[in-house]
Coordinates of C-alpha atoms in Angstrom, one line a residue:
M178 CA 0.3 0.1 0.2
N179 CA 1.4 3.7 -0.8
R180 CA 1.0 6.7 1.1
T181 CA 1.7 10.4 0.2
V182 CA 4.6 12.0 2.0
T183 CA 5.3 15.7 2.1
T184 CA 8.8 17.3 3.5
L185 CA 10.4 20.3 3.4
G186 CA 13.9 20.8 3.1
L187 CA 16.0 23.5 4.0
C188 CA 19.6 25.0 3.5
L189 CA 21.5 27.7 5.1
G190 CA 24.1 28.6 3.2
A191 CA 26.9 31.5 3.4
S192 CA 24.7 34.0 1.6
T193 CA 21.4 32.7 1.1
V194 CA 18.6 30.5 2.7
S195 CA 17.2 28.1 0.3
V196 CA 13.7 26.3 0.8
V197 CA 12.0 23.5 -0.8
T198 CA 9.1 21.3 -0.6
I199 CA 7.9 18.0 -2.4
R200 CA 5.6 15.4 -2.6
A201 CA 6.1 11.6 -3.1
R202 CA 4.1 8.6 -2.9
L203 CA 6.0 5.8 -0.7
N204 CA 5.4 2.1 -0.4
D205 CA 4.4 1.4 3.4
N206 CA 6.4 -2.2 3.0
T207 CA 9.4 -1.0 1.5
G208 CA 9.6 2.6 3.2
R209 CA 10.6 3.7 -0.2
S210 CA 9.7 5.9 -2.5
T211 CA 7.8 4.1 -5.9
F212 CA 8.9 4.6 -9.5
E213 CA 7.2 8.2 -9.4
P214 CA 10.1 10.7 -8.7
P215 CA 9.2 13.1 -6.1
E216 CA 6.9 16.3 -7.2
I217 CA 8.8 19.6 -6.5
L218 CA 5.7 21.8 -4.7
H219 CA 7.4 25.2 -3.8
H220 CA 11.1 26.5 -4.2
A221 CA 12.5 29.8 -2.9
V222 CA 16.1 30.9 -2.2
Y223 CA 16.7 34.2 -0.3
P224 CA 19.7 36.0 0.4
H225 CA 20.1 36.7 4.1
D226 CA 22.7 39.3 4.0
G227 CA 24.3 38.2 7.1
D228 CA 21.3 37.3 9.1
P229 CA 20.3 33.8 8.5
K230 CA 18.1 33.2 11.4
Q231 CA 16.2 35.7 10.6
T232 CA 15.8 35.4 6.9
L233 CA 14.8 31.9 8.0
H234 CA 12.1 32.7 10.2
K235 CA 10.5 35.1 8.0
A236 CA 10.8 32.4 4.7
L237 CA 9.2 29.9 7.1
Q238 CA 6.2 32.3 8.3
S239 CA 3.9 31.6 5.1
V240 CA 4.3 27.6 5.2
A241 CA 1.3 25.9 5.2
W242 CA 2.5 23.9 8.4
E243 CA -0.8 21.5 8.4
T244 CA 0.4 19.9 5.1
I245 CA 4.1 19.1 5.9
D246 CA 4.9 16.0 7.2
K247 CA 8.7 15.9 7.9
V248 CA 11.3 18.7 7.9
A249 CA 15.2 18.4 7.6
A250 CA 18.3 20.9 7.3
T251 CA 21.6 21.3 5.9
G252 CA 24.2 23.9 5.6
R253 CA 28.0 24.0 6.5
K254 CA 27.7 27.0 8.9
F255 CA 24.1 27.3 10.2
R256 CA 22.3 23.6 10.9
Q257 CA 23.5 23.1 14.2
F258 CA 21.6 26.2 15.5
L259 CA 18.5 24.7 14.4
N260 CA 16.2 22.0 16.6
L261 CA 15.6 19.9 13.5
S262 CA 17.1 16.9 12.0
A263 CA 20.3 17.9 10.1
I264 CA 22.5 16.5 7.3
A265 CA 25.6 17.3 6.4
E266 CA 26.1 18.8 2.9
P267 CA 28.0 16.1 1.0
E268 CA 24.6 13.7 1.8
A269 CA 22.6 16.5 0.9
V270 CA 24.5 16.6 -2.8
E271 CA 24.4 12.8 -2.8
Y272 CA 20.4 12.6 -2.4
A273 CA 20.0 15.3 -4.9
Y274 CA 22.6 14.1 -7.1
N275 CA 20.6 10.9 -7.6
L276 CA 17.3 11.9 -7.6
L277 CA 18.7 14.9 -10.8
K278 CA 21.2 12.5 -12.5
P279 CA 20.9 11.9 -16.2
A280 CA 19.5 8.5 -16.9
D281 CA 22.0 7.9 -19.9
S282 CA 25.3 8.6 -18.5
H283 CA 27.4 9.0 -15.4
C284 CA 28.9 12.5 -13.8
P285 CA 32.2 12.1 -12.4
A286 CA 31.6 15.2 -10.1
V287 CA 29.4 17.7 -9.0
I288 CA 30.6 21.3 -8.7
S289 CA 29.1 23.1 -6.3
A290 CA 29.8 27.0 -6.6
G291 CA 28.3 29.3 -3.9
G292 CA 28.3 32.2 -2.5
E293 CA 31.6 31.8 -0.3
T294 CA 33.5 28.5 -1.5
F295 CA 33.8 26.6 -4.7
M296 CA 34.3 22.8 -4.1
V297 CA 33.9 19.4 -6.1
Y298 CA 32.3 16.4 -5.1
V299 CA 33.9 13.7 -7.0
L300 CA 31.6 10.8 -7.9
N301 CA 32.1 7.0 -8.1
P302 CA 29.8 5.3 -10.7
A303 CA 27.2 4.7 -7.8
G304 CA 27.0 8.1 -7.5
Q305 CA 28.6 8.2 -4.0
I306 CA 30.9 11.1 -3.1
A307 CA 34.5 9.5 -3.1
N308 CA 36.6 12.9 -2.7
V309 CA 35.8 16.5 -2.2
L310 CA 38.4 19.2 -3.4
T311 CA 38.3 22.7 -2.3
G312 CA 40.3 25.7 -3.3
N313 CA 41.8 28.1 -1.3
K314 CA 39.8 30.7 1.1
C315 CA 40.2 33.5 -0.7
A316 CA 36.7 35.4 -1.4
A317 CA 38.0 36.2 -5.3
G318 CA 36.2 34.4 -7.7
T319 CA 32.9 33.4 -5.4
G320 CA 29.7 34.4 -5.9
E321 CA 29.1 36.8 -3.5
F322 CA 32.4 38.4 -4.4
F323 CA 31.0 38.7 -8.1
L324 CA 27.7 40.2 -6.9
Q325 CA 29.5 42.7 -4.6
Q326 CA 31.5 43.9 -7.7
L327 CA 28.2 44.0 -9.9
R328 CA 27.0 46.5 -7.3
R329 CA 29.9 48.3 -7.3
M330 CA 29.4 49.2 -11.0
D331 CA 25.8 49.4 -10.7
V332 CA 25.2 46.4 -12.9
S333 CA 22.6 43.9 -12.3
L334 CA 23.0 39.9 -12.6
E335 CA 20.3 40.1 -15.3
E336 CA 22.4 42.8 -17.4
A337 CA 25.5 40.7 -16.9
G338 CA 23.5 37.8 -18.3
L339 CA 23.0 39.9 -21.7
W340 CA 26.7 40.6 -21.9
A341 CA 27.5 36.9 -21.8
E342 CA 27.9 35.7 -25.2
E343 CA 29.7 38.4 -27.4
T344 CA 31.6 40.3 -24.6
E345 CA 35.4 40.4 -24.7
P346 CA 36.8 39.9 -21.5
Y347 CA 39.2 42.2 -19.5
H348 CA 41.8 40.4 -17.7
V349 CA 41.5 40.8 -14.1
S350 CA 43.3 38.8 -11.3
G351 CA 42.1 35.7 -9.5
R352 CA 44.8 35.2 -6.8
C353 CA 43.7 37.7 -4.2
S354 CA 40.3 39.7 -3.7
V355 CA 42.1 42.8 -2.8
F356 CA 43.9 42.7 -6.4
C357 CA 40.8 41.7 -8.4
K358 CA 38.9 44.8 -6.8
S359 CA 41.8 47.0 -7.6
D360 CA 41.7 45.4 -11.4
C361 CA 38.2 46.3 -11.6
T362 CA 38.3 49.7 -10.3
H363 CA 41.5 50.7 -12.6
A364 CA 39.8 49.3 -15.4
T365 CA 36.7 51.4 -15.0
N366 CA 38.6 54.3 -13.9
K367 CA 40.3 54.2 -17.5
G368 CA 37.0 53.9 -19.3
V369 CA 37.0 50.1 -19.9
P370 CA 33.3 49.1 -20.3
K371 CA 31.9 47.3 -17.6
A372 CA 30.4 44.5 -20.0
R373 CA 34.2 43.7 -20.4
V374 CA 35.2 43.8 -16.8
T375 CA 32.0 41.5 -16.1
A376 CA 32.9 39.5 -18.5
G377 CA 36.5 39.2 -16.9
L378 CA 35.2 38.4 -13.6
G379 CA 32.9 35.7 -15.0
K380 CA 36.2 34.3 -16.9
M381 CA 38.1 34.6 -13.4
M382 CA 35.4 32.6 -11.8
A383 CA 35.4 29.9 -14.4
N384 CA 39.2 29.3 -14.2
K385 CA 39.0 29.2 -10.3
V386 CA 36.5 26.2 -11.2
L387 CA 38.8 24.2 -13.5
E388 CA 41.6 24.8 -11.3
L389 CA 39.8 22.6 -8.8
L390 CA 39.2 19.8 -11.7
K391 CA 42.9 19.1 -13.0
K392 CA 42.1 15.7 -11.7
V393 CA 38.9 14.9 -12.8
E394 CA 37.8 14.0 -16.2
R395 CA 36.1 17.2 -17.7
R396 CA 33.0 16.0 -19.3
N397 CA 29.4 15.5 -18.3
L398 CA 30.0 16.9 -14.9
M399 CA 27.0 18.8 -13.2
L400 CA 27.1 22.8 -11.8
V401 CA 24.9 23.4 -8.9
G402 CA 24.7 26.4 -6.5
G403 CA 23.6 29.9 -6.6
T404 CA 26.6 30.9 -9.4
A405 CA 24.9 28.5 -11.5
R406 CA 22.8 31.5 -12.7
N407 CA 26.3 33.6 -13.5
Q408 CA 25.8 33.2 -17.4
M409 CA 29.1 34.7 -17.8
M410 CA 30.8 31.7 -15.7
V411 CA 28.5 29.6 -17.5
R412 CA 30.0 30.7 -21.0
Y413 CA 33.5 29.7 -20.1
L414 CA 32.7 26.5 -18.2
R415 CA 30.7 25.3 -21.1
E416 CA 33.5 25.8 -23.5
A417 CA 36.0 24.0 -21.3
I418 CA 34.0 21.2 -20.3
P419 CA 32.0 19.3 -22.7
G420 CA 28.3 18.1 -21.9
L421 CA 28.2 20.3 -18.5
I422 CA 24.8 20.0 -16.9
I423 CA 23.2 22.5 -14.9
P424 CA 19.8 21.4 -13.6
K425 CA 17.1 24.1 -13.1
E426 CA 17.3 23.1 -9.4
A427 CA 20.7 24.1 -9.0
P428 CA 20.1 27.0 -6.9
Y429 CA 18.6 25.2 -4.6
F430 CA 20.3 22.0 -4.9
E431 CA 21.3 21.0 -1.1
A432 CA 17.8 22.1 -0.1
L433 CA 16.4 19.5 -2.4
G434 CA 18.7 16.9 -1.0
A435 CA 17.7 17.5 2.6
A436 CA 13.9 16.8 1.5
V437 CA 14.7 13.6 -0.3
W438 CA 16.6 12.5 2.5
A439 CA 13.7 13.2 5.0
L440 CA 11.1 11.2 2.6
T441 CA 12.8 7.8 4.0
N442 CA 14.5 8.9 7.3
E443 CA 13.0 9.3 10.8
T444 CA 13.0 13.3 11.5
R445 CA 12.4 15.2 14.5
P446 CA 8.8 16.8 14.8
F447 CA 8.8 20.5 13.8
P448 CA 8.9 22.3 17.0
G449 CA 7.3 25.6 15.8
L450 CA 8.6 28.7 14.8
D451 CA 8.9 30.1 18.2
H452 CA 11.2 27.3 19.2
L453 CA 13.2 26.7 15.8
F454 CA 16.4 27.6 17.2
S455 CA 18.6 26.3 19.5
A456 CA 20.3 27.8 22.6
Q457 CA 23.4 29.2 20.9
T458 CA 26.7 29.4 22.6
N459 CA 29.5 32.0 21.2
R460 CA 32.0 30.4 19.2
F461 CA 34.2 33.2 20.1
D462 CA 35.9 35.3 22.9
V463 CA 33.5 38.5 24.0
L464 CA 35.1 41.6 24.9
P465 CA 33.5 44.4 27.1
P466 CA 31.5 47.1 25.5
L467 CA 33.4 50.0 24.9
K468 CA 31.2 52.3 26.1
P469 CA 32.5 52.5 29.4
F470 CA 35.9 53.9 27.7
M471 CA 34.1 57.1 26.0
D472 CA 36.1 59.6 28.2
M473 CA 39.2 58.4 26.7
V474 CA 37.8 59.5 23.2
T475 CA 38.0 62.9 21.7
F476 CA 35.9 63.9 18.7
K477 CA 37.1 66.3 16.4
T478 CA 34.9 68.5 14.1
M479 CA 34.9 71.5 12.0
A480 CA 32.7 74.6 11.6
R481 CA 29.9 74.5 9.4
D482 CA 28.5 77.8 7.8
A483 CA 26.3 79.0 4.8
A484 CA 28.1 80.4 1.4
R485 CA 28.3 84.2 1.4
T486 CA 28.8 86.7 -1.1
G487 CA 32.6 87.3 -1.7
D488 CA 33.6 83.7 -0.5
I489 CA 37.0 82.2 -1.9
C490 CA 36.6 78.6 -1.7
L491 CA 38.2 75.4 -2.0
L492 CA 36.7 72.2 -3.3
G493 CA 38.0 68.8 -2.0
L494 CA 36.8 65.5 -4.1
D495 CA 37.9 61.8 -3.1
V496 CA 36.8 59.4 -6.2
G497 CA 36.9 56.1 -4.4
S498 CA 36.3 52.5 -5.6
T499 CA 32.7 52.5 -4.3
T500 CA 32.0 56.0 -3.0
T501 CA 32.8 59.2 -4.2
K502 CA 32.8 62.6 -1.7
A503 CA 33.3 66.0 -1.9
V504 CA 33.4 69.2 0.3
L505 CA 33.4 73.0 -0.4
V506 CA 35.3 74.6 2.4
R507 CA 35.9 78.6 2.7
Q508 CA 39.5 79.5 2.2
S509 CA 39.6 82.0 5.2
D510 CA 38.5 79.9 8.3
C511 CA 38.2 76.4 6.4
A512 CA 34.3 76.6 7.5
L513 CA 32.4 73.9 5.7
L514 CA 30.0 75.1 3.4
A515 CA 29.0 71.9 1.5
S516 CA 29.3 68.4 1.2
I517 CA 28.1 65.5 -0.6
Y518 CA 28.4 61.6 -0.4
L519 CA 27.4 59.0 -3.4
R520 CA 28.3 55.6 -4.7
T521 CA 30.8 55.9 -7.7
N522 CA 29.1 52.9 -9.4
G523 CA 31.9 52.2 -11.6
D524 CA 31.8 55.7 -13.3
P525 CA 34.2 57.9 -11.4
V526 CA 33.5 61.0 -13.9
G527 CA 30.0 60.8 -13.6
A528 CA 29.9 60.5 -10.4
S529 CA 32.2 63.4 -9.7
R530 CA 29.9 65.7 -11.8
Q531 CA 27.1 64.3 -9.8
C532 CA 29.1 65.9 -6.9
Y533 CA 29.7 69.0 -8.4
Q534 CA 26.0 69.4 -8.8
A535 CA 25.2 68.5 -5.5
I536 CA 27.7 71.1 -4.1
L537 CA 25.9 73.8 -6.7
E538 CA 22.6 73.5 -5.3
Q539 CA 23.8 73.6 -1.8
V540 CA 25.3 76.6 -2.5
Q541 CA 22.3 77.9 -4.2
Q542 CA 20.2 77.9 -1.2
S543 CA 22.2 80.6 0.5
V544 CA 24.0 82.6 -2.3
D545 CA 23.8 83.3 -6.0
P546 CA 26.8 80.9 -7.3
G547 CA 28.5 83.6 -9.0
Q548 CA 29.1 85.7 -6.2
I549 CA 31.8 83.0 -4.9
K550 CA 35.0 81.9 -6.3
I551 CA 36.5 78.6 -6.4
V552 CA 40.3 79.0 -6.4
G553 CA 41.4 75.0 -6.1
L554 CA 40.2 71.7 -6.6
G555 CA 41.7 68.9 -4.9
V556 CA 41.6 65.2 -6.0
C557 CA 42.3 61.9 -4.6
G558 CA 41.0 58.4 -4.3
S559 CA 41.4 55.5 -6.6
G560 CA 39.5 57.4 -9.6
R561 CA 41.6 60.7 -9.0
Q562 CA 43.8 60.6 -12.0
I563 CA 40.7 60.4 -14.3
A564 CA 38.7 62.7 -12.3
G565 CA 41.6 65.3 -11.7
L566 CA 42.3 64.8 -15.8
H567 CA 38.3 65.7 -16.2
A568 CA 38.3 68.6 -13.9
L569 CA 41.4 69.8 -15.8
T570 CA 43.4 70.2 -12.1
D571 CA 46.8 70.2 -11.1
G572 CA 45.8 69.1 -7.4
V573 CA 46.0 65.4 -7.5
I574 CA 47.1 63.5 -4.5
N575 CA 47.1 60.1 -2.9
E576 CA 45.1 58.8 -0.2
I577 CA 48.3 59.1 2.2
I578 CA 48.6 62.9 1.7
A579 CA 45.4 63.5 2.1
H580 CA 45.0 61.4 5.4
A581 CA 47.9 63.1 6.8
T582 CA 47.0 66.8 6.0
A583 CA 43.3 66.3 7.2
S584 CA 44.6 64.7 10.5
V585 CA 47.6 67.6 11.6
Y586 CA 44.7 70.0 10.7
F587 CA 42.5 68.2 13.5
D588 CA 45.0 67.1 15.7
R589 CA 48.8 68.3 15.3
E590 CA 50.0 65.5 17.5
V591 CA 48.7 62.6 15.5
D592 CA 51.2 59.7 15.2
T593 CA 49.0 56.9 14.0
I594 CA 45.8 56.7 11.4
F595 CA 43.6 53.9 11.2
E596 CA 41.1 53.6 8.3

């Protein structure tokens, strides 16, 4: 006799929480699924932005719990904090793979490319994990790093996908996240199109994966994880891996494996949302709060004023890799007359022009801009060269000089700067 079982699988990953609900008919005599594969009823992936607990709580509030028979979780870091039955990610990978594997071929390995790490699960002919290959822990090349660089350039994942097929990649370093970010910044500062920089990031990520496959036969491999949505990376992997398999379930692959495991294994009862999380113990030393030491801190500031007719002013511009800032000060007393802070979005000249416009609008609130005079413009930051060239100023300095000059202005005794 057969019965229908509905299970919910969770995966608490490094950057996302994924949820999958499946339904299957089980044979009461064997306890195993019938020949019909489980039906996926619902799936969702939620970025948790460093707060998986709150994200998971919100994701589960809309679940119709009266329809769920079993729940299981997976995830390298956070599953131990749940009052639920949980399995390790490799086990979840095995269960999901054996559900989704091609009927006519064997995959030598499953590539799990997520937000924080890339891993290769080497499989034996029975679909069991025989070895696990991992790279270094540098953030460069991971899914979250890729998304961070897209946000810095104000590019969406959908836009990047549209550029995937025909864009010539700009070379960026893959050996260090700092070098890679610098390469991207310098490229956009030089006017290299964002499409080429994005393509370079995708090729760098693909190379990270290929480095892990030196001892694996490159054919019929399965790619899973959130970065399977990265069409830039996928383009280069398809060129290097004949028969690359990307199941539509790739973004929630491990959660699906947990749900499949729950079909045929005993699980703990769902404790309810209020008791979902176990008491957590700190995994690191906790230092006392800094508030009692406030008397040891001196805060420095500068006078603020409105622009007046006849003011002689200086303009300062900091064009950074992520944000661009500008200030207008009166030369006679260094009073701050206007300021602005905005995102660079991979366009240092455009961001500079936005700053000039914002400063102008602030000045106009108190005086006719034609009645003041700007006698100097100083520029620093990673985009200083192109911004300085655009503004036709000789006042281009590096951040070290800018830090030192500003610090000594506020405190002539200063000897150390933390940025």
